[in-house]
Structures are given as structure tokens and as C-alpha cells.
CSV table of C-alpha atoms and ligand atoms in Angstrom, one decimal:
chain,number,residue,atom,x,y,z
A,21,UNK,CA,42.2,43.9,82.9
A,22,UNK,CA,45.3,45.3,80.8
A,23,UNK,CA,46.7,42.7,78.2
A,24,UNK,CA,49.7,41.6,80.8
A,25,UNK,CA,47.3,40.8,83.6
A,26,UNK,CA,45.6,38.7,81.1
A,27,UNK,CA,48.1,36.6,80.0
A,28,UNK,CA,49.5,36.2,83.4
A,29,UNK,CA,45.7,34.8,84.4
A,30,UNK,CA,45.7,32.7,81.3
A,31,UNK,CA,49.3,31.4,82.6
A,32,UNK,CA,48.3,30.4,86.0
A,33,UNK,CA,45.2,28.3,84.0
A,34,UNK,CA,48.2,26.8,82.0
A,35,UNK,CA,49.9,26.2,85.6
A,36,UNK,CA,47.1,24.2,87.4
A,37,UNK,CA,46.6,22.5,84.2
A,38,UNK,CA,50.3,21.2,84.3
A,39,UNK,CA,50.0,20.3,87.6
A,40,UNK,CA,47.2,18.4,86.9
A,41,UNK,CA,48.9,16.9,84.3
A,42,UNK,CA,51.5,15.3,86.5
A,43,UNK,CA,48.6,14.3,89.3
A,44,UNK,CA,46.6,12.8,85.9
A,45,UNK,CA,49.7,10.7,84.3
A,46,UNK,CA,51.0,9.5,88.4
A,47,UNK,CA,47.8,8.4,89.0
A,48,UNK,CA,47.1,6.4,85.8
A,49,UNK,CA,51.3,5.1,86.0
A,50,UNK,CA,49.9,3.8,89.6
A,51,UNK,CA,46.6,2.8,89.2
A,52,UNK,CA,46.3,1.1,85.6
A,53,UNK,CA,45.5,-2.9,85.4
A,54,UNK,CA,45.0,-5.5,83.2
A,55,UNK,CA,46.8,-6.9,79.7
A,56,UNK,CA,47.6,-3.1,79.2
A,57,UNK,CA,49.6,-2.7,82.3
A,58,UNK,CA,53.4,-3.6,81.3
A,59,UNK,CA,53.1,-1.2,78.4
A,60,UNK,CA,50.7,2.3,79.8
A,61,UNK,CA,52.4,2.1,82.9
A,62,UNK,CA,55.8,3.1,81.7
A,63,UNK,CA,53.8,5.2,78.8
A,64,UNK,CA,52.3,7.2,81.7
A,65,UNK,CA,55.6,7.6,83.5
A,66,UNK,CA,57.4,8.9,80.7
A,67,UNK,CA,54.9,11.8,80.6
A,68,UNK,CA,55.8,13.0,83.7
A,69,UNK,CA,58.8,14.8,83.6
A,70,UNK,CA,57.8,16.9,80.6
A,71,UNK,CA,54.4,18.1,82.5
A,72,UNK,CA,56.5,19.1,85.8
A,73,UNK,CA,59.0,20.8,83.3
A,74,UNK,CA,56.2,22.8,81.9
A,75,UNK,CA,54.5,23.7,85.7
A,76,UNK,CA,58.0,24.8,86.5
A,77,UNK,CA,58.4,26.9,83.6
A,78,UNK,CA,55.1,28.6,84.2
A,79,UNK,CA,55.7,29.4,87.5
A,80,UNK,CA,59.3,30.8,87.5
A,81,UNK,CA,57.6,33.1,84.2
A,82,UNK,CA,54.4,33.9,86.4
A,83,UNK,CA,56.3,34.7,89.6
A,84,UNK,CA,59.0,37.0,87.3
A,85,UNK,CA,56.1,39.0,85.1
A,86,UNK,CA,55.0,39.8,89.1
A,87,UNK,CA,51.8,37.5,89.2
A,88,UNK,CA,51.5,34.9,91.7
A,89,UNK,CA,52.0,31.7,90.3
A,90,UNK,CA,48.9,28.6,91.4
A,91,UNK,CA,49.2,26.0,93.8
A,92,UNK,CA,46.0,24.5,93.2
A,93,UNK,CA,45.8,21.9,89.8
A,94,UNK,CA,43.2,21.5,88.0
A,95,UNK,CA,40.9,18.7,88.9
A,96,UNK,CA,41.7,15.4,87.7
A,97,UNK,CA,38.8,12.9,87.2
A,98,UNK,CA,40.0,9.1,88.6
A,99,UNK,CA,39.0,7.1,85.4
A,100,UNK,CA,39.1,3.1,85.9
A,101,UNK,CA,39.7,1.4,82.3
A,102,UNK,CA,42.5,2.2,80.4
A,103,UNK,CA,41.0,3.5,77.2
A,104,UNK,CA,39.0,5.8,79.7
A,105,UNK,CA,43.0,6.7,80.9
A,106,UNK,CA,43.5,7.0,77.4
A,107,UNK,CA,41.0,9.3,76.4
A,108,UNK,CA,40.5,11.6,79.0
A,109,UNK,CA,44.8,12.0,78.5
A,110,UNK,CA,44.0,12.8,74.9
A,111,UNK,CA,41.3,15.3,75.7
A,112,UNK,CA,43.3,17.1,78.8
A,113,UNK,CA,46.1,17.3,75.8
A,114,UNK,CA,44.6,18.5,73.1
A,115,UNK,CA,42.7,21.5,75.8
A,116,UNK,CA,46.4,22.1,76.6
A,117,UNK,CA,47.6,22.6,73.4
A,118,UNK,CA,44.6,25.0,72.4
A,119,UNK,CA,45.5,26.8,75.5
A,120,UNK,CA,49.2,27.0,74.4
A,121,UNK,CA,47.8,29.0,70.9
A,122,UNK,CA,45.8,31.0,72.6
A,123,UNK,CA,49.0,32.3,75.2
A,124,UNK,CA,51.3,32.1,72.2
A,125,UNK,CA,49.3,35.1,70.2
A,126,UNK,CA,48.6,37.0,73.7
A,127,UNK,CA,52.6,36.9,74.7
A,128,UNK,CA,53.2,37.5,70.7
A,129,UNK,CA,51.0,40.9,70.9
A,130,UNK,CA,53.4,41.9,73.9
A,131,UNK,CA,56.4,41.0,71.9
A,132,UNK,CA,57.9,38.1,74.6
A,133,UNK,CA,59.8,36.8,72.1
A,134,UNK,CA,61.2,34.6,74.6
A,135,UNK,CA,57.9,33.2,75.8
A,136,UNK,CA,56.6,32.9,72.1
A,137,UNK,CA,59.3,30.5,71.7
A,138,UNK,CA,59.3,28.7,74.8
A,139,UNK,CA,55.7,28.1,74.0
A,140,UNK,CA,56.1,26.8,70.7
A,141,UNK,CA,58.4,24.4,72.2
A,142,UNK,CA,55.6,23.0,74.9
A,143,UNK,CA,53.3,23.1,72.3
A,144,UNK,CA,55.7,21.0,70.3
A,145,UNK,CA,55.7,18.4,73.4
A,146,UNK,CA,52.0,18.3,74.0
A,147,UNK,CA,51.4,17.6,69.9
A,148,UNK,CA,54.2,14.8,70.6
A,149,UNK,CA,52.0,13.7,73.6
A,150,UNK,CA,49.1,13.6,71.7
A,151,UNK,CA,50.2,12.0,68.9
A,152,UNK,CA,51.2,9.3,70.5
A,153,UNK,CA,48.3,9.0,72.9
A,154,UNK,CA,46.0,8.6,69.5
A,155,UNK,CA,48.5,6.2,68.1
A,156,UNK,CA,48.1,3.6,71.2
A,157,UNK,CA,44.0,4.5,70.9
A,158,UNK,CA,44.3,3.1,67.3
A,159,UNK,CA,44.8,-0.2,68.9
A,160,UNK,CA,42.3,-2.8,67.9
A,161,UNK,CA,42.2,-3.5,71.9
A,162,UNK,CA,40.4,-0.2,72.5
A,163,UNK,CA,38.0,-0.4,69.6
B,228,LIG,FE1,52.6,20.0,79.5
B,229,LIG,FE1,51.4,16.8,77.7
């Protein structure tokens, strides 16, 4: 596999995880319960539109390097409690943003300046996700 096949592979793993993404944060938004409800469920929703910004991204970059861009997300695990929510979130997060280093130096050793950049912007949003995931963790609730 030549270096551009492998990023385009590594960007359709960076698709279905987006896409997951949006199924994971819709599903907690609809499903959480409890004290925590009035504040993740919002939380959750607010998530959203960045995630389906970053599958749409992908795919538009996949489909134009001549790949064929996923339909399939990853799979999401249906979690009950909310610090379960909560921590699988943090963990799908901080894989993404790992991810996003990894695809950053591949694109920067085939000089897509413009991908290194809008990379560094998602992985900008998915540190901002992250952070604030770990902040609401830090609650004495989920201790
Ligand atoms: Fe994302
Ligand atoms: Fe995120």
C-alpha cells in the first residue's frame, strides 16, 4: 500500500469513527436518566454538530483523494449510567484525537497543507471535547 492509499484507509477509520460519534452522543442525549439528566442531555447534544461536521469533512476529502468514503460507523457500545456515558465519551475522544496525530504526520509527509490544517483544527475540537468531558468527570457525583 503506497503512502496515499494509507492515509485514505486511515481516513475512512477516522470517518466511521465520526459517525459513531454522532450515533454515541444521540444515543446518550436520548437515553440518559436520573439527577444528571437536565444537564448531559444538552451536554450530549451540543456534541453533535461538531462530530457530523468532522464525518462530513472526511468524506467530501476521502471521496476527492479518489477513495471511497464509509458508510458503516464504528460500533458504539449502549452504556446505562451516566459516568459509564461519561467515560466511554472520554475514551472514544481521546482514541480520536490519537488518531488525528497519527493522520496529521501521514498528510504532513504528502505535504496536504490543507488537510494538516484542517486536522489541527478537529483535533483542536476533540481536545475541547475532552476537556470538558474530564471536567464534568471531576464531579464529586461520579467519584
Ligand atoms: Fe469529531
Ligand atoms: Fe469529539
Amino acid at each position: 500500500m503506497d503512502q496515499k492509499d494509507a492515509l485514505i484507509a486511515g481516513l475512512n477509520q477516522d470517518l466511521a469513527g465520526e459517525y459513531a460519534a454522532v450515533i454515541q452522543y444521540t444515543y446518550y442525549a436520548t437515553t440518559v436518566t436520573g439527577l444528571n439528566y437536565q444537564i448531559l442531555k444538552p451536554f450530549f447534544e451540543a456534541e453533535i454538530p461538531d462530530e457530523l461536521g468532522h464525518a462530513a469533512y472526511l468524506s467530501e476529502k476521502i471521496s476527492h483523494l479518489g477513495g471511497e468514503p464509509t458508510t458503516m460507523p464504528a460500533p458504539v457500545e449502549q452504556v446505562g449510567d451516566a459516568r459509564a456515558m461519561l467515560e466511554a465519551a472520554l475514551k472514544a475522544e481521546s482514541d480520536t484525537l490519537e488518531n488525528y496525530q497519527i493522520r496529521r504526520s501521514q498528510a504532513q509527509d504528502l505535504k496536504m497543507i490543507e488537510l494538516v490544517v484542517k486536522l489541527e483544527d478537529m483535533i483542536s475540537d476533540e481536545q475541547n471535547h475532552l476537556e470538558k468531558l474530564s471536567r464534568i468527570l471531576h464531579d464529586p457525583v461520579f467519584s
